[in-house]
XYZ file of C-alpha atoms in Angstrom:
217
model
C -0.131 0.015 0.001
C 1.453 3.468 -1.101
C 1.931 5.862 1.520
C -0.600 9.277 0.930
C 1.340 12.373 1.979
C -1.131 15.567 2.223
C 0.137 18.983 1.694
C 3.498 18.527 0.502
C 4.029 22.035 -0.877
C 4.385 23.175 2.705
C 7.050 23.332 5.175
C 6.384 20.514 7.803
C 5.168 17.803 5.103
C 8.508 18.145 3.554
C 9.858 16.629 6.840
C 7.843 13.675 5.938
C 8.538 13.393 2.235
C 12.771 13.853 3.226
C 12.099 10.984 5.570
C 10.478 8.761 3.203
C 13.163 9.104 0.571
C 15.848 8.422 3.268
C 13.874 5.100 4.003
C 12.963 4.320 0.584
C 9.646 4.142 1.204
C 6.966 4.905 -1.786
C 4.559 7.698 -1.616
C 1.723 9.727 -3.178
C 1.563 13.438 -2.672
C -1.903 14.762 -2.207
C -2.111 18.461 -2.975
C -3.943 20.685 -0.397
C -4.262 24.317 -0.843
C -4.411 25.955 2.544
C -5.229 29.610 1.208
C -8.332 28.272 -0.220
C -9.359 26.463 3.251
C -9.074 23.089 1.731
C -7.542 22.092 5.100
C -10.366 23.142 7.102
C -13.115 21.038 4.884
C -15.343 18.854 7.116
C -14.280 15.984 4.982
C -10.599 16.789 5.961
C -11.343 17.534 9.604
C -12.569 13.909 9.718
C -9.180 12.802 9.080
C -7.289 15.571 10.805
C -9.301 17.265 13.505
C -7.039 20.177 14.512
C -7.007 21.138 10.634
C -3.229 21.270 10.096
C -0.446 19.658 7.937
C 0.875 17.424 7.263
C -1.355 13.881 7.581
C -0.342 10.503 6.164
C -2.595 7.584 5.142
C -0.943 4.089 4.983
C -3.612 1.450 4.090
C -5.994 2.012 7.299
C -3.483 3.756 9.695
C -3.768 7.601 9.961
C -1.091 9.711 11.273
C -0.744 13.553 11.893
C 2.126 15.676 13.108
C 5.393 15.668 11.185
C 7.708 14.862 13.592
C 5.254 11.806 15.315
C 5.054 10.713 11.404
C 9.096 10.786 10.854
C 9.857 8.993 14.219
C 6.983 6.418 13.240
C 8.566 5.738 9.875
C 12.457 5.860 11.094
C 11.275 3.131 13.543
C 9.202 0.920 11.273
C 11.769 0.718 8.565
C 14.642 1.096 10.804
C 16.457 -1.850 8.966
C 15.587 -0.207 5.817
C 17.494 2.647 3.807
C 19.247 5.479 6.026
C 19.371 4.670 10.117
C 17.957 8.483 11.040
C 17.709 7.201 14.899
C 21.023 6.090 15.917
C 22.840 2.454 16.396
C 22.786 2.581 20.573
C 20.221 3.629 23.035
C 22.503 6.540 23.745
C 22.606 7.750 20.140
C 18.886 7.360 20.034
C 18.408 9.533 23.213
C 20.819 12.432 21.628
C 18.673 12.448 18.589
C 15.434 12.400 20.604
C 17.098 15.507 22.605
C 17.748 17.293 19.430
C 14.731 16.612 17.724
C 13.041 18.296 20.713
C 15.687 21.182 20.581
C 14.458 21.773 17.096
C 10.574 21.537 18.120
C 10.747 23.295 20.969
C 13.692 25.917 20.576
C 14.114 26.458 16.840
C 10.624 26.313 15.442
C 8.950 28.685 17.341
C 11.047 31.696 16.436
C 11.441 30.760 12.778
C 8.023 30.108 12.396
C 7.224 33.519 13.573
C 10.016 35.418 11.814
C 8.720 33.304 8.469
C 5.232 34.347 9.341
C 5.795 37.791 9.620
C 8.261 37.956 6.851
C 6.932 36.284 4.009
C 3.065 35.160 4.939
C 1.813 38.285 6.520
C 1.432 39.977 3.296
C -0.189 36.869 1.357
C -2.746 36.112 4.263
C -3.666 39.264 4.936
C -2.299 39.833 8.430
C -0.212 43.104 9.395
C 3.578 42.645 9.247
C 5.062 42.941 12.447
C 8.534 44.370 12.168
C 9.134 43.940 16.085
C 8.215 40.141 15.939
C 10.494 39.687 12.831
C 13.467 41.505 14.926
C 12.554 39.470 18.083
C 12.689 36.295 16.476
C 15.449 37.030 14.300
C 17.517 37.604 17.920
C 16.285 34.360 19.373
C 17.459 32.403 16.245
C 21.177 33.982 16.695
C 21.052 32.922 20.118
C 20.025 29.300 19.125
C 22.592 29.302 16.084
C 25.225 30.271 19.004
C 24.377 26.917 20.757
C 24.474 25.138 17.577
C 27.898 26.493 16.433
C 29.518 25.313 19.505
C 27.824 21.910 19.432
C 28.835 21.478 15.441
C 32.349 22.348 16.303
C 32.467 19.051 18.139
C 30.419 16.750 15.907
C 29.557 16.742 12.035
C 25.841 16.562 13.014
C 23.401 17.880 15.836
C 23.379 14.031 17.550
C 26.698 13.028 16.683
C 28.708 12.163 13.626
C 25.615 10.662 11.668
C 22.846 12.543 9.842
C 19.558 11.870 11.875
C 16.021 13.136 12.289
C 17.643 16.009 14.282
C 18.905 17.338 11.222
C 16.178 16.630 8.714
C 13.872 18.028 10.708
C 15.229 21.637 10.575
C 15.420 21.396 6.858
C 12.113 22.843 6.051
C 12.118 25.922 7.862
C 15.604 26.798 7.853
C 15.138 26.678 4.137
C 12.777 29.646 4.403
C 15.695 31.696 5.692
C 17.510 31.333 2.194
C 13.967 32.767 0.315
C 13.945 36.067 -1.237
C 11.145 37.184 1.061
C 12.991 36.398 4.125
C 16.824 36.893 3.342
C 18.183 35.758 6.625
C 20.821 33.345 5.464
C 23.234 35.022 7.339
C 22.081 33.552 10.539
C 23.622 30.282 9.142
C 26.348 31.582 6.859
C 27.993 33.597 9.348
C 28.851 30.517 11.533
C 31.465 28.496 9.865
C 30.354 24.871 11.807
C 26.647 25.749 11.321
C 27.261 26.933 7.691
C 29.302 23.379 6.946
C 26.093 21.545 8.383
C 23.551 23.188 6.567
C 25.517 22.557 3.233
C 25.845 18.595 4.479
C 21.790 18.051 5.065
C 20.623 20.248 2.391
C 22.840 18.559 -0.288
C 21.478 15.258 0.474
C 19.586 13.419 -2.040
C 16.547 13.423 0.119
C 16.270 17.603 0.195
C 17.378 17.549 -3.613
C 14.335 15.539 -4.294
C 11.855 17.458 -1.893
C 12.907 20.538 -3.709
C 13.048 19.204 -6.970
C 9.309 17.700 -7.003
C 7.907 19.193 -4.265
C 9.245 22.705 -3.948
C 8.131 25.943 -2.515
C 5.523 27.851 -3.991
C 6.656 31.320 -5.546
C 6.501 34.083 -3.192
């Protein structure tokens, strides 16, 4: 049964696509237009009651929340494709630690920055420059911590690519888009920059950008 992934044009679902590629899992992309409210229709809400993306259907099994989905497939197919969870319980612990850092420390400010720098004019809300500045300052502090970590390890959880790195790809990529223009947050830090080049040049992310790329802004 081919996995169905809803909403691959947007940031969070790209985590799922990259994970499925790394694991060699066949999938089908199901387009969802959030600007037309297709994620809030009664039909979609029966599958995802919060009306958010992504959503996957794997036969009769349905799952939402991008990090939960990537954990699920990384575990279910741990003996197939790229090992994204680590080979020991200690490595798994570090993967989970940095995956939680991405979710709780990195994602909130980068989401706020992208929302106000890029999407505010599109969705018709005021573009708050104070939020943009505060979010950029928070990200700078986070990337300083990453710089220290990555001066000792090639990747966040160690010397192996994992879900912790993969999970950063969709929203860190937004920093390089013309409408955001905050790539200096990565490029000004030697080890963060090298890490970004290593993870963003993986075949999985190249595939995401070529086949499930970002809309033109």
